[in-house]
C-alpha positions as YAML, in Angstrom:
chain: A
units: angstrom
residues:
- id: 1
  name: UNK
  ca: [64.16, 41.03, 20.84]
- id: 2
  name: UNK
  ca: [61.72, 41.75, 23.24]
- id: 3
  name: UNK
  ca: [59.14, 43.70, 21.19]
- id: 4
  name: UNK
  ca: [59.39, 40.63, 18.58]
- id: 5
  name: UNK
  ca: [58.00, 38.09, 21.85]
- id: 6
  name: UNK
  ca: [55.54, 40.73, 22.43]
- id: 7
  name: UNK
  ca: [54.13, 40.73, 19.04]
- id: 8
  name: UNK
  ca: [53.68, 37.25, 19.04]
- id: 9
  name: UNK
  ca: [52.29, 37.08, 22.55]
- id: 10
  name: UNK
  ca: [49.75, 39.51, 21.31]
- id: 11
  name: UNK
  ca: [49.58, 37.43, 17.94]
- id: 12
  name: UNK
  ca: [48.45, 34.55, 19.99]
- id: 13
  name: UNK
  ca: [46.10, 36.26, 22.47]
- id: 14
  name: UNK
  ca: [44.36, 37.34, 20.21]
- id: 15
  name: UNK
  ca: [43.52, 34.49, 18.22]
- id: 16
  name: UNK
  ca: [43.05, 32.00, 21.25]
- id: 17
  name: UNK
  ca: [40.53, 34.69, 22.71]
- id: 18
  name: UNK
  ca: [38.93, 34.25, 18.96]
- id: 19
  name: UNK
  ca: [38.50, 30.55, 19.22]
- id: 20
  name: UNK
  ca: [37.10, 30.35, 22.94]
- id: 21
  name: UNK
  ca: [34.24, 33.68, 21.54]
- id: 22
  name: UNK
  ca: [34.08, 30.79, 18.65]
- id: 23
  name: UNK
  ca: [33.53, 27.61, 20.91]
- id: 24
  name: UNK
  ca: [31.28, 29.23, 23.16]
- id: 25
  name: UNK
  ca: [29.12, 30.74, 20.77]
- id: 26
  name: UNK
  ca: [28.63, 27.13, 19.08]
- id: 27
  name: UNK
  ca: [28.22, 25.37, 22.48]
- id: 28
  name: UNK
  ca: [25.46, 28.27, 23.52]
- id: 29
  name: UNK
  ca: [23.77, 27.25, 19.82]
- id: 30
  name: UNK
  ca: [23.80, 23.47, 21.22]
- id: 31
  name: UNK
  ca: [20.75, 22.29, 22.59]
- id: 32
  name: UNK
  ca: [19.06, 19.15, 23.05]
- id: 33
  name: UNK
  ca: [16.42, 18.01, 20.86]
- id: 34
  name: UNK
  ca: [12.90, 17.05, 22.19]
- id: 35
  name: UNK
  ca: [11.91, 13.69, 21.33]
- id: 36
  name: UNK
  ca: [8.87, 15.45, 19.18]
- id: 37
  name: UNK
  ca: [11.34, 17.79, 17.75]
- id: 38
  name: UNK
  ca: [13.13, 14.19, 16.42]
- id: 39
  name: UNK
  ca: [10.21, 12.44, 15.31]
- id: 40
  name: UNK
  ca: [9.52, 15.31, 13.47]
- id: 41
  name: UNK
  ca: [13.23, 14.66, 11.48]
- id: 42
  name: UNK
  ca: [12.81, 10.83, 11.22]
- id: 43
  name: UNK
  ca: [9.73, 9.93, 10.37]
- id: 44
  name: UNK
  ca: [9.74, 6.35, 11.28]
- id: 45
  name: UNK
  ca: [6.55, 5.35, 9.65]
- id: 46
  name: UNK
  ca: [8.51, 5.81, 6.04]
- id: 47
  name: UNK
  ca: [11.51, 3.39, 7.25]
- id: 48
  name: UNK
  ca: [10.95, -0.15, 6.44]
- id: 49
  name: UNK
  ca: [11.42, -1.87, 9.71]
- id: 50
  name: UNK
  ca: [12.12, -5.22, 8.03]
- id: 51
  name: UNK
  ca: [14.22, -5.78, 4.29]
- id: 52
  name: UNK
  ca: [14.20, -8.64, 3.21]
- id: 53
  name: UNK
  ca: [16.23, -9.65, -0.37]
- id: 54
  name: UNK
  ca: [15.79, -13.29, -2.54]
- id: 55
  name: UNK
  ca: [12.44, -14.22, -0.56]
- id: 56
  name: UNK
  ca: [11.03, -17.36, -1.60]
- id: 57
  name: UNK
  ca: [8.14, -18.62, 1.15]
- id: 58
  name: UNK
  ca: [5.14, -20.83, 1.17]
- id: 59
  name: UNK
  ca: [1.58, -20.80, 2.90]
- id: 60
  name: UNK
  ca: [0.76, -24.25, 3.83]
- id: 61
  name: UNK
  ca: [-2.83, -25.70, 4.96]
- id: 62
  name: UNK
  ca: [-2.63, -29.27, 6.44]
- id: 63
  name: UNK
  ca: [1.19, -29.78, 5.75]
- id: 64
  name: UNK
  ca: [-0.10, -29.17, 1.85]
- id: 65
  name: UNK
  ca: [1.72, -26.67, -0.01]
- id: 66
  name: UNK
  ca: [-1.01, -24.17, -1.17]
- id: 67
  name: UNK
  ca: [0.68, -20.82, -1.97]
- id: 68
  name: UNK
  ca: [4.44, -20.44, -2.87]
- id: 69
  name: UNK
  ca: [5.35, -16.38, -2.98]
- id: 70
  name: UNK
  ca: [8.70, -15.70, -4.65]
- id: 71
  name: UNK
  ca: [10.06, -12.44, -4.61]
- id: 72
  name: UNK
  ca: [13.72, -10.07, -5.34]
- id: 73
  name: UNK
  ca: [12.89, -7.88, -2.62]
- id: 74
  name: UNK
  ca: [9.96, -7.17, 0.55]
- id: 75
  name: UNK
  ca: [9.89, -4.05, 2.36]
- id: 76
  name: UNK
  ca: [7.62, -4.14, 5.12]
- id: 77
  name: UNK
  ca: [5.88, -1.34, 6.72]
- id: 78
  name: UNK
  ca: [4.10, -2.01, 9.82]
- id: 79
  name: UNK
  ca: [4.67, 1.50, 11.97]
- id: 80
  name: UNK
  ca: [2.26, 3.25, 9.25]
- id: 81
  name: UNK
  ca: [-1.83, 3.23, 10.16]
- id: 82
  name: UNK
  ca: [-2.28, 1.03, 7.36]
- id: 83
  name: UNK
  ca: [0.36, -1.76, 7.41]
- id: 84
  name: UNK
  ca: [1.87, -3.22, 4.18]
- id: 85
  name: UNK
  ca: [4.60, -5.17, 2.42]
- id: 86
  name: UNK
  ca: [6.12, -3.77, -0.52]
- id: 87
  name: UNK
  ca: [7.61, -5.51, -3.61]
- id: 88
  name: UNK
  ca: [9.39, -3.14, -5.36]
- id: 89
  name: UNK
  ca: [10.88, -5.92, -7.80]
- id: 90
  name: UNK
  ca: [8.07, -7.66, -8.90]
- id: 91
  name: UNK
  ca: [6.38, -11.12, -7.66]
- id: 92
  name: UNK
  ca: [5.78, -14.29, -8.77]
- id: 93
  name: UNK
  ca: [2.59, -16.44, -6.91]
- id: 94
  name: UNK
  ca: [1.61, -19.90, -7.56]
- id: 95
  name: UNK
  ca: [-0.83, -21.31, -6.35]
- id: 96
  name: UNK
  ca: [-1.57, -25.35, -6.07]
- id: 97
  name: UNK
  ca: [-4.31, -27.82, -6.02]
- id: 98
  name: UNK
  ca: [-4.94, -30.15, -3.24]
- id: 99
  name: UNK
  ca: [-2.80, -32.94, -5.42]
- id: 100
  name: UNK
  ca: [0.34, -31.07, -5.77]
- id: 101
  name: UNK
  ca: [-0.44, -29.86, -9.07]
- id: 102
  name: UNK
  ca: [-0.05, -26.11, -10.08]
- id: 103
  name: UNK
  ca: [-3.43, -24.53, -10.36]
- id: 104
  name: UNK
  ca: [-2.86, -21.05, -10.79]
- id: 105
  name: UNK
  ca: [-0.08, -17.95, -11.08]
- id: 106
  name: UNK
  ca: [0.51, -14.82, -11.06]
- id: 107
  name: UNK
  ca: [3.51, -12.69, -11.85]
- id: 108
  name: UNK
  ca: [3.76, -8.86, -12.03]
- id: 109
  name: UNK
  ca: [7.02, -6.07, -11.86]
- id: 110
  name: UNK
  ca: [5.12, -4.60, -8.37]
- id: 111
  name: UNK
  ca: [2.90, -5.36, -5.53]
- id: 112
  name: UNK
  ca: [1.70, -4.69, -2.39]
- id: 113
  name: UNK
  ca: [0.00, -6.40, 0.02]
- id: 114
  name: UNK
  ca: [-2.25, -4.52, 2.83]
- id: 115
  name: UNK
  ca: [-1.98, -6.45, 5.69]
- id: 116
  name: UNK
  ca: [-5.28, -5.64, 7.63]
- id: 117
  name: UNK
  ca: [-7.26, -6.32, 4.64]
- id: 118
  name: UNK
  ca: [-5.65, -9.18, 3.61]
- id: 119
  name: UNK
  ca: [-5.72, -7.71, -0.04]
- id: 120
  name: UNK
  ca: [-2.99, -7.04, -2.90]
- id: 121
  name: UNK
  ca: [-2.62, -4.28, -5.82]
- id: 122
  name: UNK
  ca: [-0.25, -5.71, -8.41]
- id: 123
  name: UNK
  ca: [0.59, -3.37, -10.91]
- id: 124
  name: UNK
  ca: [3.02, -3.35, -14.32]
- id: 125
  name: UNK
  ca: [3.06, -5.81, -16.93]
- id: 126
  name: UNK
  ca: [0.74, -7.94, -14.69]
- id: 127
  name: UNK
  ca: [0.31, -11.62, -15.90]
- id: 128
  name: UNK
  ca: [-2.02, -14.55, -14.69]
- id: 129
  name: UNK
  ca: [-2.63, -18.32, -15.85]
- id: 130
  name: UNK
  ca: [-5.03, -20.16, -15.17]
- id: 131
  name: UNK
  ca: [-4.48, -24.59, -14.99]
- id: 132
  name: UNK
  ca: [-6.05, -24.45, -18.52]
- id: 133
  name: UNK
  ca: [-3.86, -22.54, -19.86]
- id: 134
  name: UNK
  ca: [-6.04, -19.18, -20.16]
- id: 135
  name: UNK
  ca: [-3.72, -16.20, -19.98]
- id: 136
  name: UNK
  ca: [-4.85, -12.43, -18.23]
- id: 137
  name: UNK
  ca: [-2.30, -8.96, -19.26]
- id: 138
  name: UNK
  ca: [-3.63, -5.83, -17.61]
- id: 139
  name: UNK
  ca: [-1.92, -3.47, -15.67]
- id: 140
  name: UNK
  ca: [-3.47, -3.51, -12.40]
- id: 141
  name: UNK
  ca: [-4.86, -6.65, -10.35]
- id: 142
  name: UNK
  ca: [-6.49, -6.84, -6.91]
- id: 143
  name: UNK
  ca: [-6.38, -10.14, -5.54]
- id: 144
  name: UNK
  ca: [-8.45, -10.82, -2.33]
- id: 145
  name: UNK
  ca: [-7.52, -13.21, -0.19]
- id: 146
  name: UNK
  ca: [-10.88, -12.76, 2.01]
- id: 147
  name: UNK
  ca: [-13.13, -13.43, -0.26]
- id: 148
  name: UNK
  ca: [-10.86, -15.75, -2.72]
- id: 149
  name: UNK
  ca: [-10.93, -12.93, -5.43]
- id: 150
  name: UNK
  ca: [-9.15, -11.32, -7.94]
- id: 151
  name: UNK
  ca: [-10.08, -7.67, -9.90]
- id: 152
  name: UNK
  ca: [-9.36, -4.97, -11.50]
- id: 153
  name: UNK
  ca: [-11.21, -1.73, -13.23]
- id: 154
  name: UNK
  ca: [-8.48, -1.45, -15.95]
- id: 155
  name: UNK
  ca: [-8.33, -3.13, -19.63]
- id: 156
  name: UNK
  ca: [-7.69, -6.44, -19.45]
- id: 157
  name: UNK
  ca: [-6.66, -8.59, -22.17]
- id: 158
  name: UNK
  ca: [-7.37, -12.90, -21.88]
- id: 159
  name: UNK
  ca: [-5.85, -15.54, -24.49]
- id: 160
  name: UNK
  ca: [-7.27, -18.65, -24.67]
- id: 161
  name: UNK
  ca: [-6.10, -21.79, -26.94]
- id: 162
  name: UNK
  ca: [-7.46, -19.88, -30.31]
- id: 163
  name: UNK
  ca: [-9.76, -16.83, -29.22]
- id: 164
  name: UNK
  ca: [-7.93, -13.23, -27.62]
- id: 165
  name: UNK
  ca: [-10.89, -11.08, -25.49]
- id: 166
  name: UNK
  ca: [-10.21, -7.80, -24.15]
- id: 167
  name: UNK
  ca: [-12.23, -5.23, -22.40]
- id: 168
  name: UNK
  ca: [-12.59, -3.09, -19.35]
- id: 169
  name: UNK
  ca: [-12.58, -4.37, -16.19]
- id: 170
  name: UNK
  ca: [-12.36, -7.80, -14.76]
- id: 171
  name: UNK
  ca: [-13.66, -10.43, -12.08]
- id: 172
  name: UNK
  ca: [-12.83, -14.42, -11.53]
- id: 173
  name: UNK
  ca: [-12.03, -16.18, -8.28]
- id: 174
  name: UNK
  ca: [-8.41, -16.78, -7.46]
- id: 175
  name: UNK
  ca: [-7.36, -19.44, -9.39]
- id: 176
  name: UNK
  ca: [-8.70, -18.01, -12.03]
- id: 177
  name: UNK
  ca: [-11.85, -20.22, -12.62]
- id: 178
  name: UNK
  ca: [-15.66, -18.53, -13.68]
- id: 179
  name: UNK
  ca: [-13.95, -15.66, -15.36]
- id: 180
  name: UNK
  ca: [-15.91, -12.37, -16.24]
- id: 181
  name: UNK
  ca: [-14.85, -9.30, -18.83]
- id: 182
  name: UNK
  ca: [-16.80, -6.56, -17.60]
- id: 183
  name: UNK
  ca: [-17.12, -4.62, -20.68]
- id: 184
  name: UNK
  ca: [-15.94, -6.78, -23.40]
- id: 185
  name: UNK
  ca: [-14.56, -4.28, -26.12]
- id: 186
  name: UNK
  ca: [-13.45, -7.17, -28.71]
- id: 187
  name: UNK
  ca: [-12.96, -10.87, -29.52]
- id: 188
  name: UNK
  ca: [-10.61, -12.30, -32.29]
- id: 189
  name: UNK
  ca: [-11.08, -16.04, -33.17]
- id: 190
  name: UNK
  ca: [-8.00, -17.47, -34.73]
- id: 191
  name: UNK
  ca: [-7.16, -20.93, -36.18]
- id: 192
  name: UNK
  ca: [-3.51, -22.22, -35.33]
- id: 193
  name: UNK
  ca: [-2.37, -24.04, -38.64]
...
């Protein structure tokens, strides 16, 4: 019986001495990270440090509702150089007169809106309306909120009661008012019977 206890003494030596060789070589491997050595994992400037889901708020002037933004989703971004807040869903803008009474809006599947510049880039299936009814499809829409603008280089297509213009490129102000088809590229006259 005795050479039996040995073997297993021997049995169990051995593999205890393989699991301390095993723990120390992982706990030599174990260091601590410097804090550049982290920042270089997580970059922090690609983390949205605020998510925000079902946003519906307004921009008021004189206790006067003049801008109501509703949105699925905002992702905001303010660690990069270049703050912005991302809609990844789509927005929908309108905009009111002084009275109450919708003047403008704006709906597209995308946006962003740069922060510093106080400018947005809506893009896909981008749609404005004007109070009279005048309709603008393009693709891609700046809207500056300096200067009261909205723009884009792309084509641009604008229905009106009985007339369709498209073209390339685009200028009006904001509410769509004084609007201006860079290169017009075609004009269909209709009559609605």
């Amino acid at each position: 019986m005795i050479p039996i206890v040995n073997n297993i003494t021997k049995t169990t030596c051995a593999a205890s001495g393989f699991i301390l060789l095993a723990v120390c070589f992982l706990l030599s491997s174990c260091q601590s990270n410097k804090p550049e050595e982290i920042a270089a994992i997580t970059n922090w400037e690609e983390i949205p440090s605020l998510v925000v889901e079902e946003l519906e708020t307004i921009l008021t002037d004189s206790g006067k509702v003049k801008i109501r933004f509703i949105t699925p989703s905002m992702l905001t971004y303010d660690r990069k150089k270049e703050p912005y807040r991302d809609f990844p869903q789509g927005l929908h803008c309108i905009m009111y007169q002084s009275n109450g009474e919708v003047d403008a809006q704006i709906k597209c599947r995308k946006a962003i809106f740069f922060e510093k510049k106080q400018l947005w880039e809506l893009t896909i299936d981008v749609e404005a309306m004007n109070q009279k009814g005048e309709v603008l499809n393009t693709e891609q829409l700046f809207w500056d909120m300096k200067s009261e603008k909205i723009y884009s280089e792309k084509f641009v297509t604008i229905t009106q009661d009985n007339s369709i213009y498209t073209g390339t490129g685009f200028e009006a102000d904001q509410n769509m008012d004084n609007w201006r088809i860079k290169n017009l590229s075609g004009d269909i006259e209709f009559d609605e019977e």
